[in-house]
Structure formats: structure tokens, C-alpha cells
Amino acid sequence: MLKIFSTQLQGVFKKIEEKEEFHLEEGARLLSQALVGDGSVYVHGMEELKAAELTAIAGPEKLEGFKSYVENGKPAMIKPFDRVLLFARYAHDEQAITLIKSLSEQGVLTVAVSSIVNEEEEGLHQLADVHINSYLTKGLIPDEDGSRYGLPSTMVAIYAYYGLMFTIKEILAEYDEE
């Protein structure tokens, strides 16, 4: 089973690498704007994607200026020159949609990472300023009864984070050279 899981997971990573390259670059540019100015990047992971948030704000390769969106149970006081990076399992997550709409009304630019299950359904892919599709709509391993299991949403979100982080580091290095 692990071989099937690994092969399928590699396929998801490859899709993100190939199909989301433009969005990763655009997202990194948007987030970098806050970091080179007076802003911060507030990171928020929904449910299990708190792991991606923790990687971004407390991991061994965290970026200066990245902060948790929620501290002590309260949302941060976001300013228009700040940015928000949001991780959700699915683009149609109601709490994530509510948050993105609220931030948009405040004039805060956002980058969202989530899986688009239905293009037509209102979701983060339509509401965020930049959306990165995680392409993880169902489990990776087929079961005997036709269902699927093995949904590595955290692994995929962290992969997308690293794609953003590497590009942000390049942008900031270029900025520092100028």
C-alpha cells in the first residue's frame, strides 16, 4: 500500500509543480510585497492544516515576517499592507470562504491553498487574490469497496508552502541586491 500511496502522492506533487507554477510565483510576489514593506504575512491553517501554518511560522526555515493569524484565540489586527496566507482542505470550506470574504472587505490581499472539487461552486479559487490548487480531492488508495483512503492534505499543503517559500526567498534576495 505504501508504494501505491507514494506513487500517487508523487503525482499530486508533480501536478502542483507543473500546473501551479504561475500561481506559486504570483502568490510569492503578493506575499513578498508585505515583507519588503511595513507589513506582515499572517498564516492560517484550517483544521489539520494548522500543521502547514506551524511549518510557516515555527518551522526550521520560517521566514521573517510570517505570523500566526490567530493568537490566543483572537484574530490578528490586520492592516491593508499585510497579507494573509490561508490553507484549507477544500476550496468550498465555509469557514475559509467567510474569512476570505471578510479580509477582502477590509482590503487585505490573500493567497489561498486548497483543492478545487467543483469549479462552479463558490470557493477560495474565485475569492482569493491568488489561489493554488492542491489537486487532492479524494484519498489516494482505492479500497475493495470502491471507496478511497489516504488523504495527505497536510503533506500537500506543506509542499505548496515550500513552493511559495523558495520563491519568496529568491524574490527577497533579488530585492536585497538592489
mmCIF file of C-alpha atoms in Angstrom:
data_model
loop_
_atom_site.group_PDB
_atom_site.id
_atom_site.type_symbol
_atom_site.label_atom_id
_atom_site.label_comp_id
_atom_site.label_asym_id
_atom_site.label_seq_id
_atom_site.Cartn_x
_atom_site.Cartn_y
_atom_site.Cartn_z
ATOM 1 C CA MET A 1 0.000 0.000 0.000
ATOM 2 C CA LEU A 2 2.796 2.411 0.793
ATOM 3 C CA LYS A 3 4.144 2.076 -2.746
ATOM 4 C CA ILE A 4 0.725 2.963 -4.211
ATOM 5 C CA PHE A 5 0.395 5.870 -1.787
ATOM 6 C CA SER A 6 3.898 7.144 -2.596
ATOM 7 C CA THR A 7 3.339 6.916 -6.346
ATOM 8 C CA GLN A 8 0.010 8.727 -6.140
ATOM 9 C CA LEU A 9 1.431 11.387 -3.821
ATOM 10 C CA GLN A 10 4.315 11.990 -6.232
ATOM 11 C CA GLY A 11 1.687 12.508 -8.934
ATOM 12 C CA VAL A 12 -0.070 15.177 -6.854
ATOM 13 C CA PHE A 13 3.243 16.933 -6.184
ATOM 14 C CA LYS A 14 4.039 16.825 -9.911
ATOM 15 C CA LYS A 15 0.659 18.392 -10.760
ATOM 16 C CA ILE A 16 1.300 21.240 -8.345
ATOM 17 C CA GLU A 17 4.810 21.734 -9.707
ATOM 18 C CA GLU A 18 3.678 21.790 -13.335
ATOM 19 C CA LYS A 19 0.199 23.306 -13.234
ATOM 20 C CA GLU A 20 0.531 25.753 -10.350
ATOM 21 C CA GLU A 21 3.936 27.235 -11.178
ATOM 22 C CA PHE A 22 2.399 30.572 -12.234
ATOM 23 C CA HIS A 23 0.153 30.750 -9.159
ATOM 24 C CA LEU A 24 3.027 29.865 -6.832
ATOM 25 C CA GLU A 25 5.074 32.698 -8.336
ATOM 26 C CA GLU A 26 2.169 35.157 -8.189
ATOM 27 C CA GLY A 27 1.410 34.155 -4.611
ATOM 28 C CA ALA A 28 5.043 34.563 -3.627
ATOM 29 C CA ARG A 29 5.141 38.030 -5.205
ATOM 30 C CA LEU A 30 1.983 39.067 -3.382
ATOM 31 C CA LEU A 31 3.298 37.840 -0.028
ATOM 32 C CA SER A 32 6.734 39.370 -0.648
ATOM 33 C CA GLN A 33 5.164 42.805 -1.061
ATOM 34 C CA ALA A 34 4.278 42.769 2.627
ATOM 35 C CA LEU A 35 7.716 41.538 3.655
ATOM 36 C CA VAL A 36 9.652 44.249 1.816
ATOM 37 C CA GLY A 37 7.285 46.919 3.110
ATOM 38 C CA ASP A 38 5.876 47.550 6.539
ATOM 39 C CA GLY A 39 3.583 44.540 6.536
ATOM 40 C CA SER A 40 3.465 41.002 7.801
ATOM 41 C CA VAL A 41 2.208 37.747 6.346
ATOM 42 C CA TYR A 42 -0.427 36.188 8.575
ATOM 43 C CA VAL A 43 -0.782 32.458 8.094
ATOM 44 C CA HIS A 44 -3.895 30.497 8.935
ATOM 45 C CA GLY A 45 -4.440 26.762 8.547
ATOM 46 C CA MET A 46 -7.933 25.334 8.791
ATOM 47 C CA GLU A 47 -8.330 22.121 10.819
ATOM 48 C CA GLU A 48 -5.409 19.709 10.248
ATOM 49 C CA LEU A 49 -3.704 22.296 8.055
ATOM 50 C CA LYS A 50 -2.588 24.057 11.222
ATOM 51 C CA ALA A 51 0.473 21.901 10.508
ATOM 52 C CA ALA A 52 1.212 23.999 7.411
ATOM 53 C CA GLU A 53 0.708 27.135 9.499
ATOM 54 C CA LEU A 54 3.135 25.863 12.138
ATOM 55 C CA THR A 55 5.673 24.987 9.468
ATOM 56 C CA ALA A 56 5.453 28.537 8.126
ATOM 57 C CA ILE A 57 5.702 30.346 11.461
ATOM 58 C CA ALA A 58 7.741 27.993 13.657
ATOM 59 C CA GLY A 59 9.494 25.572 11.325
ATOM 60 C CA PRO A 60 13.263 25.401 10.855
ATOM 61 C CA GLU A 61 13.042 27.518 7.681
ATOM 62 C CA LYS A 62 10.430 30.052 8.722
ATOM 63 C CA LEU A 63 10.515 33.407 7.028
ATOM 64 C CA GLU A 64 10.927 36.638 8.952
ATOM 65 C CA GLY A 65 7.608 38.477 8.998
ATOM 66 C CA PHE A 66 5.376 35.394 8.963
ATOM 67 C CA LYS A 67 2.962 35.317 11.896
ATOM 68 C CA SER A 68 0.012 33.279 13.047
ATOM 69 C CA TYR A 69 -3.351 34.789 12.106
ATOM 70 C CA VAL A 70 -4.905 33.615 15.380
ATOM 71 C CA GLU A 71 -3.101 34.252 18.659
ATOM 72 C CA ASN A 72 -4.658 33.249 21.995
ATOM 73 C CA GLY A 73 -7.957 32.562 20.259
ATOM 74 C CA LYS A 74 -8.201 36.024 18.696
ATOM 75 C CA PRO A 75 -7.606 37.010 15.068
ATOM 76 C CA ALA A 76 -4.760 39.411 14.396
ATOM 77 C CA MET A 77 -5.387 43.075 13.728
ATOM 78 C CA ILE A 78 -4.705 43.047 10.005
ATOM 79 C CA LYS A 79 -3.734 46.206 8.152
ATOM 80 C CA PRO A 80 -4.231 46.744 4.414
ATOM 81 C CA PHE A 81 -0.490 46.373 3.739
ATOM 82 C CA ASP A 82 -0.440 42.946 5.445
ATOM 83 C CA ARG A 83 -1.159 39.742 3.558
ATOM 84 C CA VAL A 84 -2.864 36.500 4.579
ATOM 85 C CA LEU A 85 -1.838 33.003 3.513
ATOM 86 C CA LEU A 86 -4.704 30.570 4.077
ATOM 87 C CA PHE A 87 -4.608 26.775 3.936
ATOM 88 C CA ALA A 88 -7.864 24.817 3.647
ATOM 89 C CA ARG A 89 -8.506 21.220 2.659
ATOM 90 C CA TYR A 90 -11.136 22.165 0.074
ATOM 91 C CA ALA A 91 -11.865 25.417 -1.755
ATOM 92 C CA HIS A 92 -15.514 25.268 -0.674
ATOM 93 C CA ASP A 93 -14.718 25.235 3.079
ATOM 94 C CA GLU A 94 -17.372 27.553 4.535
ATOM 95 C CA GLN A 95 -15.214 28.979 7.337
ATOM 96 C CA ALA A 96 -12.384 29.696 4.915
ATOM 97 C CA ILE A 97 -14.781 31.385 2.489
ATOM 98 C CA THR A 98 -16.182 33.560 5.289
ATOM 99 C CA LEU A 99 -12.658 34.550 6.351
ATOM 100 C CA ILE A 100 -11.528 35.380 2.791
ATOM 101 C CA LYS A 101 -14.650 37.493 2.196
ATOM 102 C CA SER A 102 -14.080 39.393 5.437
ATOM 103 C CA LEU A 103 -10.430 40.039 4.606
ATOM 104 C CA SER A 104 -11.365 41.180 1.102
ATOM 105 C CA GLU A 105 -13.868 43.659 2.541
ATOM 106 C CA GLN A 106 -11.013 45.053 4.663
ATOM 107 C CA GLY A 107 -8.817 45.441 1.591
ATOM 108 C CA VAL A 108 -6.403 42.695 2.640
ATOM 109 C CA LEU A 109 -4.868 40.662 -0.184
ATOM 110 C CA THR A 110 -4.882 36.886 0.223
ATOM 111 C CA VAL A 111 -3.224 33.742 -1.074
ATOM 112 C CA ALA A 112 -5.150 30.503 -0.550
ATOM 113 C CA VAL A 113 -4.056 26.892 -0.938
ATOM 114 C CA SER A 114 -6.858 24.354 -1.284
ATOM 115 C CA SER A 115 -8.278 21.674 -3.531
ATOM 116 C CA ILE A 116 -10.958 22.583 -6.056
ATOM 117 C CA VAL A 117 -13.621 19.874 -6.037
ATOM 118 C CA ASN A 118 -16.166 21.745 -8.165
ATOM 119 C CA GLU A 119 -15.077 24.674 -10.372
ATOM 120 C CA GLU A 120 -18.636 26.033 -10.471
ATOM 121 C CA GLU A 121 -19.167 26.084 -6.701
ATOM 122 C CA GLU A 122 -18.235 29.306 -4.898
ATOM 123 C CA GLY A 123 -14.867 28.820 -3.348
ATOM 124 C CA LEU A 124 -11.462 30.115 -2.485
ATOM 125 C CA HIS A 125 -10.372 29.698 -6.106
ATOM 126 C CA GLN A 126 -12.798 32.509 -7.007
ATOM 127 C CA LEU A 127 -12.398 34.687 -3.906
ATOM 128 C CA ALA A 128 -8.700 34.749 -3.013
ATOM 129 C CA ASP A 129 -6.396 37.127 -4.859
ATOM 130 C CA VAL A 130 -4.194 34.158 -5.699
ATOM 131 C CA HIS A 131 -5.296 30.528 -5.395
ATOM 132 C CA ILE A 132 -3.037 27.490 -5.515
ATOM 133 C CA ASN A 133 -4.862 24.274 -6.281
ATOM 134 C CA SER A 134 -3.645 21.325 -4.214
ATOM 135 C CA TYR A 135 -5.354 18.781 -6.534
ATOM 136 C CA LEU A 136 -6.202 16.490 -3.617
ATOM 137 C CA THR A 137 -9.930 15.834 -3.965
ATOM 138 C CA LYS A 138 -10.071 12.277 -2.590
ATOM 139 C CA GLY A 139 -7.973 9.604 -0.939
ATOM 140 C CA LEU A 140 -5.083 8.219 -2.932
ATOM 141 C CA ILE A 141 -5.585 4.491 -2.285
ATOM 142 C CA PRO A 142 -8.601 2.585 -3.628
ATOM 143 C CA ASP A 143 -10.346 0.263 -1.164
ATOM 144 C CA GLU A 144 -12.013 -3.034 -2.084
ATOM 145 C CA ASP A 145 -15.485 -1.488 -1.729
ATOM 146 C CA GLY A 146 -14.682 1.292 -4.236
ATOM 147 C CA SER A 147 -14.055 3.992 -1.660
ATOM 148 C CA ARG A 148 -10.683 5.679 -1.297
ATOM 149 C CA TYR A 149 -8.496 6.457 1.700
ATOM 150 C CA GLY A 150 -5.145 8.069 2.402
ATOM 151 C CA LEU A 151 -5.846 11.821 2.108
ATOM 152 C CA PRO A 152 -2.485 13.535 2.813
ATOM 153 C CA SER A 153 -3.835 17.090 2.834
ATOM 154 C CA THR A 154 -1.197 18.254 5.314
ATOM 155 C CA MET A 155 1.685 16.899 3.241
ATOM 156 C CA VAL A 156 0.345 18.555 0.104
ATOM 157 C CA ALA A 157 -0.249 21.893 1.863
ATOM 158 C CA ILE A 158 3.291 21.874 3.225
ATOM 159 C CA TYR A 159 4.619 21.061 -0.253
ATOM 160 C CA ALA A 160 2.766 24.112 -1.605
ATOM 161 C CA TYR A 161 4.129 26.207 1.273
ATOM 162 C CA TYR A 162 7.677 25.209 0.371
ATOM 163 C CA GLY A 163 6.992 26.158 -3.249
ATOM 164 C CA LEU A 164 5.933 29.596 -2.046
ATOM 165 C CA MET A 165 8.771 29.885 0.455
ATOM 166 C CA PHE A 166 11.514 29.051 -2.063
ATOM 167 C CA THR A 167 10.173 31.657 -4.474
ATOM 168 C CA ILE A 168 9.786 34.275 -1.716
ATOM 169 C CA LYS A 169 13.419 33.692 -0.703
ATOM 170 C CA GLU A 170 14.503 34.285 -4.321
ATOM 171 C CA ILE A 171 12.413 37.464 -4.566
ATOM 172 C CA LEU A 172 13.756 38.815 -1.267
ATOM 173 C CA ALA A 173 17.353 38.018 -2.302
ATOM 174 C CA GLU A 174 16.845 39.966 -5.547
ATOM 175 C CA TYR A 175 15.295 42.843 -3.613
ATOM 176 C CA ASP A 176 18.242 42.948 -1.195
ATOM 177 C CA GLU A 177 20.684 43.108 -4.142
ATOM 178 C CA GLU A 178 19.044 46.264 -5.489
#
